[in-house]
XYZ file of C-alpha atoms in Angstrom:
475
model
C -1.648 20.811 -44.774
C -5.085 21.658 -42.886
C -5.514 24.279 -40.503
C -4.369 22.233 -37.420
C -1.002 21.090 -38.722
C -0.393 24.668 -40.133
C -1.059 25.998 -36.733
C 0.940 23.418 -35.168
C 3.748 24.155 -37.701
C 4.155 27.841 -36.673
C 3.869 26.811 -33.260
C 6.598 24.876 -33.617
C 8.734 27.641 -35.268
C 7.670 30.195 -32.393
C 8.891 27.680 -29.844
C 12.137 27.172 -31.507
C 12.877 30.883 -31.739
C 11.410 31.642 -28.218
C 14.224 32.506 -25.631
C 14.752 30.189 -22.904
C 16.116 31.167 -19.430
C 19.893 30.821 -18.661
C 20.832 27.431 -17.246
C 20.903 28.542 -13.708
C 17.332 29.472 -14.154
C 16.033 26.287 -15.709
C 13.826 25.547 -12.708
C 10.715 23.575 -11.965
C 8.361 25.977 -13.719
C 10.515 26.093 -16.827
C 10.427 22.157 -16.834
C 6.638 22.112 -16.332
C 6.165 24.668 -18.947
C 8.294 22.570 -21.696
C 6.248 19.628 -20.245
C 2.909 21.304 -21.250
C 3.893 21.214 -25.118
C 4.298 17.184 -24.914
C 0.378 16.476 -25.489
C -0.333 19.245 -27.652
C 2.797 19.702 -30.006
C 5.453 17.083 -29.214
C 7.745 18.414 -31.646
C 8.214 21.759 -29.825
C 8.580 19.817 -26.690
C 11.556 18.185 -28.437
C 12.885 21.502 -29.582
C 12.560 23.157 -26.318
C 14.301 20.259 -24.387
C 17.054 20.497 -26.658
C 17.660 24.110 -26.179
C 17.371 23.811 -22.460
C 19.659 20.891 -22.327
C 22.354 22.628 -24.425
C 22.586 25.506 -22.039
C 22.872 22.916 -18.733
C 26.243 22.027 -17.646
C 27.423 18.605 -18.709
C 27.429 17.344 -15.217
C 24.258 15.137 -14.178
C 21.095 16.928 -12.129
C 17.747 15.993 -11.351
C 16.749 18.781 -13.911
C 18.500 17.051 -16.488
C 17.045 13.937 -15.838
C 13.575 15.322 -16.048
C 14.134 17.211 -19.153
C 15.551 13.883 -20.882
C 12.289 12.487 -19.641
C 10.130 14.882 -21.096
C 12.002 14.786 -24.495
C 11.563 11.022 -24.379
C 7.971 11.071 -23.812
C 7.766 13.636 -26.539
C 9.587 10.897 -28.893
C 7.112 8.328 -27.652
C 4.146 10.603 -28.501
C 5.535 11.086 -32.136
C 6.290 7.280 -32.423
C 9.917 7.448 -32.395
C 10.181 4.730 -30.031
C 14.159 4.250 -30.499
C 14.645 7.725 -29.801
C 12.416 7.854 -26.696
C 14.162 4.265 -25.352
C 17.458 6.331 -25.563
C 16.440 9.447 -23.671
C 14.671 7.366 -20.931
C 17.912 5.402 -20.315
C 19.762 8.732 -20.275
C 17.347 10.391 -17.813
C 17.675 7.082 -15.668
C 21.896 7.494 -15.637
C 21.295 11.188 -14.753
C 19.237 10.382 -12.047
C 21.118 7.885 -10.595
C 24.282 9.730 -10.370
C 22.542 12.320 -8.274
C 20.701 9.317 -6.337
C 17.189 11.076 -7.271
C 14.882 7.969 -6.654
C 11.864 9.631 -7.888
C 13.297 10.489 -11.428
C 15.055 7.055 -11.260
C 11.650 5.324 -10.953
C 9.864 8.116 -13.356
C 12.691 7.052 -16.146
C 12.305 3.341 -15.696
C 8.452 3.413 -15.792
C 8.592 5.402 -18.852
C 11.349 3.019 -20.131
C 9.205 -0.014 -19.336
C 6.214 1.274 -21.121
C 7.953 1.977 -24.152
C 9.782 -1.381 -24.125
C 5.893 -3.082 -23.901
C 4.798 -1.053 -26.841
C 7.903 -2.078 -28.564
C 6.919 -5.724 -27.990
C 10.330 -6.067 -25.697
C 8.387 -7.729 -22.993
C 11.596 -9.078 -21.214
C 13.272 -5.546 -21.025
C 9.997 -3.980 -19.711
C 9.635 -6.585 -17.006
C 13.473 -5.744 -15.863
C 12.338 -2.224 -15.812
C 9.376 -2.681 -13.632
C 11.140 -5.097 -11.253
C 13.763 -2.647 -10.447
C 11.333 0.431 -10.189
C 9.087 -1.546 -7.688
C 12.363 -2.345 -5.490
C 13.288 1.546 -5.538
C 9.737 2.422 -4.371
C 9.867 0.410 -1.223
C 12.205 2.936 0.365
C 10.049 6.160 -1.196
C 6.541 7.543 -0.986
C 5.637 8.181 -4.615
C 1.649 7.257 -5.113
C 1.679 8.535 -8.833
C 4.859 6.576 -9.868
C 3.626 3.647 -7.941
C 0.310 3.759 -9.770
C 2.024 3.976 -12.968
C 4.239 0.833 -12.486
C 1.457 -1.079 -11.251
C -0.705 -0.313 -14.100
C 1.960 -0.945 -16.749
C 2.285 -4.606 -14.869
C -1.395 -5.055 -15.120
C -1.264 -4.273 -18.859
C 1.680 -6.648 -19.452
C -0.518 -9.526 -17.420
C -3.630 -8.609 -19.512
C -1.558 -8.795 -23.063
C -0.519 -12.303 -21.554
C -4.366 -13.256 -20.963
C -3.721 -13.457 -17.339
C -6.628 -11.372 -16.520
C -7.355 -12.079 -12.605
C -3.692 -10.927 -12.143
C -4.091 -7.916 -14.371
C -7.282 -6.773 -12.342
C -5.614 -7.096 -9.210
C -2.566 -4.940 -10.371
C -4.940 -2.651 -12.082
C -7.199 -2.150 -8.839
C -3.845 -1.254 -6.987
C -2.770 0.991 -9.456
C -6.128 3.125 -9.699
C -6.268 3.195 -5.672
C -2.767 4.954 -5.891
C -3.748 7.117 -8.874
C -6.487 8.467 -6.762
C -4.391 9.581 -4.128
C -2.894 11.904 -6.530
C -3.867 14.962 -8.784
C -2.250 13.693 -11.660
C -5.335 13.012 -14.215
C -3.179 11.383 -16.900
C -1.942 8.778 -14.217
C -5.578 8.311 -13.045
C -6.830 7.936 -17.007
C -4.022 5.439 -17.442
C -5.107 3.214 -14.424
C -8.787 3.619 -14.829
C -8.730 2.694 -18.725
C -6.459 -0.414 -18.101
C -8.741 -1.541 -15.182
C -12.104 -1.083 -17.176
C -10.485 -3.299 -20.217
C -9.148 -5.833 -17.908
C -12.658 -6.112 -16.115
C -14.545 -6.381 -19.548
C -12.096 -9.187 -20.888
C -12.677 -11.018 -17.656
C -16.328 -11.051 -18.130
C -17.386 -8.293 -16.018
C -18.766 -6.127 -18.923
C -20.973 -3.763 -17.141
C -18.316 -2.830 -14.601
C -15.850 -2.289 -17.554
C -18.068 0.051 -19.194
C -18.969 1.961 -16.591
C -15.078 2.452 -15.641
C -14.735 3.198 -19.151
C -17.566 5.823 -19.490
C -16.225 7.657 -16.238
C -12.326 7.916 -17.649
C -13.889 9.275 -21.041
C -15.840 12.054 -19.127
C -12.597 12.979 -17.245
C -10.585 13.067 -20.541
C -13.283 15.367 -22.322
C -13.397 17.610 -19.237
C -9.521 18.073 -19.514
C -9.729 18.336 -23.243
C -6.606 16.309 -23.859
C -6.817 14.896 -27.562
C -4.565 11.971 -27.058
C -6.015 10.774 -23.607
C -9.595 11.430 -25.312
C -8.408 9.020 -28.255
C -6.925 6.561 -25.563
C -10.268 6.167 -23.741
C -12.269 5.766 -27.022
C -10.330 2.859 -28.247
C -11.245 0.513 -25.445
C -14.831 1.380 -25.298
C -15.104 0.857 -29.108
C -13.832 -2.930 -28.710
C -16.290 -2.916 -25.657
C -19.364 -2.176 -27.462
C -18.419 -4.386 -30.735
C -17.911 -7.569 -28.545
C -21.246 -6.955 -27.058
C -22.771 -6.210 -30.697
C -23.851 -2.560 -30.092
C -23.371 -1.039 -33.760
C -24.649 2.243 -32.787
C -22.473 2.659 -29.942
C -19.682 1.638 -32.032
C -20.284 4.215 -34.621
C -20.956 6.718 -32.135
C -17.408 6.543 -30.581
C -15.691 5.914 -33.909
C -16.953 9.408 -35.101
C -15.959 11.058 -31.836
C -12.325 9.485 -32.278
C -12.070 10.793 -35.719
C -13.078 14.161 -34.778
C -9.778 14.406 -32.657
C -7.525 12.075 -34.718
C -5.797 14.797 -36.798
C -4.984 16.627 -33.343
C -2.828 13.721 -32.197
C 0.506 12.466 -34.037
C -0.097 9.709 -36.364
C 2.746 7.595 -34.894
C 1.459 7.672 -31.319
C 0.479 4.598 -29.408
C -2.765 6.378 -29.025
C -3.338 7.140 -32.766
C -2.271 3.454 -33.615
C -4.678 2.092 -30.774
C -7.611 3.834 -32.150
C -6.750 2.847 -35.656
C -6.629 -0.748 -34.740
C -9.832 -0.767 -33.131
C -11.208 0.814 -36.169
C -9.715 -1.810 -38.723
C -11.240 -4.715 -36.481
C -14.570 -2.957 -36.794
C -14.165 -2.576 -40.846
C -13.104 -6.352 -40.868
C -16.340 -7.379 -38.965
C -18.274 -5.093 -41.405
C -16.874 -6.841 -44.335
C -15.202 -3.939 -45.400
C -11.684 -5.863 -45.962
C -9.879 -3.281 -48.059
C -10.173 -0.484 -45.906
C -9.280 -2.344 -43.146
C -6.482 -3.491 -44.868
C -5.179 -0.112 -45.660
C -5.365 1.082 -42.205
C -2.968 -2.048 -41.284
C -0.663 -1.412 -43.901
C -0.424 2.114 -42.762
C 0.519 1.057 -39.232
C 3.023 -1.347 -40.451
C 4.551 1.331 -42.714
C 4.913 4.094 -39.912
C 8.696 4.599 -39.476
C 9.779 3.516 -35.726
C 6.212 2.778 -34.606
C 5.076 -0.411 -33.466
C 1.551 -1.693 -33.244
C -0.410 -1.600 -29.983
C -1.405 -5.464 -30.278
C 1.150 -8.021 -30.676
C 2.441 -8.451 -34.074
C 1.566 -12.010 -34.649
C -2.013 -11.006 -33.669
C -1.823 -7.978 -36.111
C -0.691 -10.510 -39.197
C -3.530 -12.813 -38.188
C -5.689 -9.962 -38.738
C -4.194 -9.292 -42.071
C -4.725 -12.744 -43.060
C -8.523 -12.441 -42.662
C -8.707 -9.439 -44.731
C -6.879 -11.317 -47.480
C -9.459 -14.324 -46.906
C -12.055 -11.807 -47.258
C -10.803 -10.547 -50.481
C -10.430 -14.122 -51.669
C -6.398 -13.622 -52.156
C -5.569 -17.082 -50.820
C -1.686 -16.783 -51.488
C -1.433 -13.558 -49.438
C -3.736 -14.907 -46.823
C -1.108 -17.772 -46.594
C 1.739 -15.663 -46.535
C 0.271 -13.408 -43.413
C -0.446 -16.463 -41.664
C 3.091 -17.816 -42.045
C 4.497 -14.516 -41.235
C 2.202 -14.480 -38.071
C 3.394 -18.149 -37.189
C 7.144 -16.971 -37.470
C 6.523 -13.983 -35.068
C 4.906 -16.284 -32.413
C 7.711 -18.815 -32.616
C 10.326 -16.095 -32.010
C 8.554 -15.068 -28.644
C 9.888 -16.956 -25.731
C 6.523 -17.135 -24.461
C 7.319 -19.675 -21.710
C 10.040 -17.252 -20.391
C 8.084 -14.123 -20.226
C 5.379 -16.096 -18.134
C 7.740 -17.411 -15.935
C 9.337 -13.939 -15.255
C 5.873 -12.331 -14.885
C 4.920 -15.230 -12.747
C 8.081 -14.003 -10.485
C 7.049 -10.616 -10.736
C 3.479 -11.133 -9.586
C 4.928 -13.823 -6.513
C 7.629 -11.166 -5.548
C 5.226 -8.211 -5.339
C 2.256 -10.316 -3.521
C 5.056 -11.581 -1.403
C 6.640 -8.138 -0.432
C 2.661 -7.118 0.205
C 2.546 -10.111 2.706
C 5.749 -9.275 4.238
C 4.618 -5.818 4.886
C 1.201 -7.000 6.371
C 2.903 -9.731 8.623
C 5.365 -6.852 9.826
C 2.234 -4.676 10.628
C 0.849 -7.491 12.522
C 3.886 -8.145 14.283
C 4.291 -4.350 15.389
C 0.725 -4.595 16.567
C 1.346 -7.835 18.361
C 4.343 -6.249 19.881
C 2.408 -3.304 20.957
C -0.455 -5.387 22.375
C 2.264 -7.494 24.187
C 3.779 -4.288 25.735
C 0.566 -3.111 27.047
C -0.434 -6.493 28.279
C 3.072 -6.683 30.074
C 2.509 -3.343 31.811
C -0.781 -3.809 32.719
C 0.519 -7.407 34.205
C 3.232 -5.530 36.027
C 0.634 -3.143 37.270
C -1.514 -5.739 38.860
C 1.608 -7.631 40.222
C 2.770 -4.433 41.918
C -0.910 -3.448 43.388
C -0.965 -6.865 44.715
C 2.513 -6.772 46.425
C 1.328 -3.335 48.048
C -1.799 -4.941 48.916
C -0.397 -8.079 50.716
C 2.276 -5.692 52.372
C -0.382 -3.487 53.552
C -2.498 -6.369 54.935
C 0.451 -7.801 56.516
C 1.157 -4.628 58.142
C -2.057 -4.210 59.231
C -2.452 -7.919 60.774
C 0.905 -7.388 62.600
C -0.168 -4.144 64.214
C -3.444 -5.874 65.264
C -1.420 -8.480 66.763
C 0.754 -6.132 68.635
C -2.320 -4.576 70.072
C -3.696 -7.831 71.310
C -0.620 -8.928 72.893
C -0.100 -5.568 74.518
C -3.487 -5.836 75.783
C -3.001 -9.433 77.145
C -0.010 -8.069 78.943
C -1.805 -5.236 80.241
C -4.249 -7.798 81.663
C -1.664 -9.887 83.107
C -0.051 -6.982 84.858
C -3.552 -5.983 86.322
C -4.084 -9.275 87.469
C -0.882 -9.863 89.089
C -1.340 -6.458 90.845
C -4.661 -7.440 92.152
C -3.172 -10.754 93.335
C -0.498 -9.114 95.148
C -2.995 -6.756 96.549
C -4.903 -9.703 97.777
C -1.973 -11.421 99.406
C -0.570 -8.623 100.880
C -3.967 -7.085 102.363
C -5.578 -10.708 103.016
C -3.095 -13.675 103.566
C -0.356 -11.643 104.808
C -2.519 -9.921 107.400
C -4.090 -13.123 108.460
C -0.762 -14.482 109.251
C 0.151 -11.384 111.162
C -2.925 -11.676 113.234
C -2.032 -15.541 113.961
C 1.459 -14.510 114.864
C 0.138 -11.679 117.268
C -2.257 -14.172 119.002
C 0.420 -16.560 119.660
C 3.090 -13.787 120.939
C 0.337 -12.548 123.453
C -0.001 -15.906 125.098
C -3.537 -16.235 124.200
C -3.795 -19.797 123.166
C -7.679 -20.247 122.402
C -7.130 -23.298 119.975
C -10.500 -23.078 118.458
C -10.233 -19.298 117.438
C -6.445 -19.978 116.267
C -7.828 -22.790 114.229
C -10.466 -20.690 112.957
C -7.919 -18.092 111.671
C -5.595 -20.901 110.205
C -8.559 -22.298 108.438
C -9.593 -18.938 106.847
C -5.840 -18.028 106.042
C -5.588 -21.575 104.368
C -8.995 -20.919 102.259
C -7.731 -17.488 101.166
C -4.546 -19.205 99.849
C -6.293 -21.869 98.225
C -8.802 -19.489 96.348
C -5.649 -17.439 95.080
C -3.887 -20.688 93.951
C -6.998 -21.916 92.123
C -7.208 -18.405 90.313
C -3.655 -18.950 89.183
C -4.164 -22.437 87.872
C -5.032 -22.676 83.899
C -8.650 -23.359 83.213
C -8.047 -26.766 81.918
C -7.006 -27.691 85.615
C -10.509 -27.150 86.885
C -12.847 -29.798 87.023
């Protein structure tokens, strides 16, 4: 037992005997304390979770769900996938009973990843679909980032790289909205690998180098190892032996600080045996492959049929044709047992459903925006109509006022003219007639004078009558 393992062993013992708070005091801070052991000492995390769960009431609660999820992640780190699956299922049931959507999605996400690593693609898809459906009614960017990245990895494993990149980019976009470094590493590392596999080599390398820097700064060995494996594969594909050796050495420096059956250790070991095969060191490569297959309850990161094909290549390099043939037959049998067409149909359905949901959301936003614009246009139109009506009413009132004033002016003119005519008739014609009457009464019958007076009176009457005639009667 080396120094690191000795230290971890005693740390486990100390954790096992360390007192835990009473059940009523098992709060968020206590849960975070237990969770901190998952990366550095998963054995201690399992022991602490067992003690905490034993002190809690039998009824379901959010804290119980989180503790079960932490224990599941500890088992997953140790490579005990069967125990991890059982814990994640129990975590989901506990969260479901208390209607804790966040805890439900968290459990489904972890369960889906474990199923995927365990080569149970159908079960992983079911978990991801259910988790995405629950996330539609909540705002949890860290959980959404985890689900989207897991779906991206699933697509990448099926060589559907464009879809993998699309989901990985969305996952990284969501991850950057959180303070969860582990989620960011998971999302960015998956995106870097998908970009590289799709032929975007420089973008893939840049993304991976950035994430390596983040992991090393945080000093978490399992995530450092997780970021080394993809960049080793990238440099090996590009034919950069010096870079390959550099990152292998950095990985070996932290390998003993990570549980040997963890997915990070296995992923790094798999990259190592690929490199050894390419270098012609078939026996060393084969030893690593046998070690991976012999690990209890562990599953290789790459599909089993591809792993057996790699084993066959090593036997071929060693000249052992019989074992090479057996390895190829095993690979074929495993490949035939996988219902690839069914899986492709299911992940296609998942892709369509997700993007359909995105489009529906975009359409809903557009409709809301259109409704808002229509409302504004309607208000403006109503305002213009009201203003127009008020203007029309004002103009009509003003015109009527002017017409009334004109009529009044005309009536005043008529009244004045009638007064003038009455004055002329009274003072003129009437006086002349009175003079004629007095002349006749006096007996003075000067015919010439009387005729002149009558003629004068007649001219005055004619003049007044001409004034009373309309203008059209004058010639």
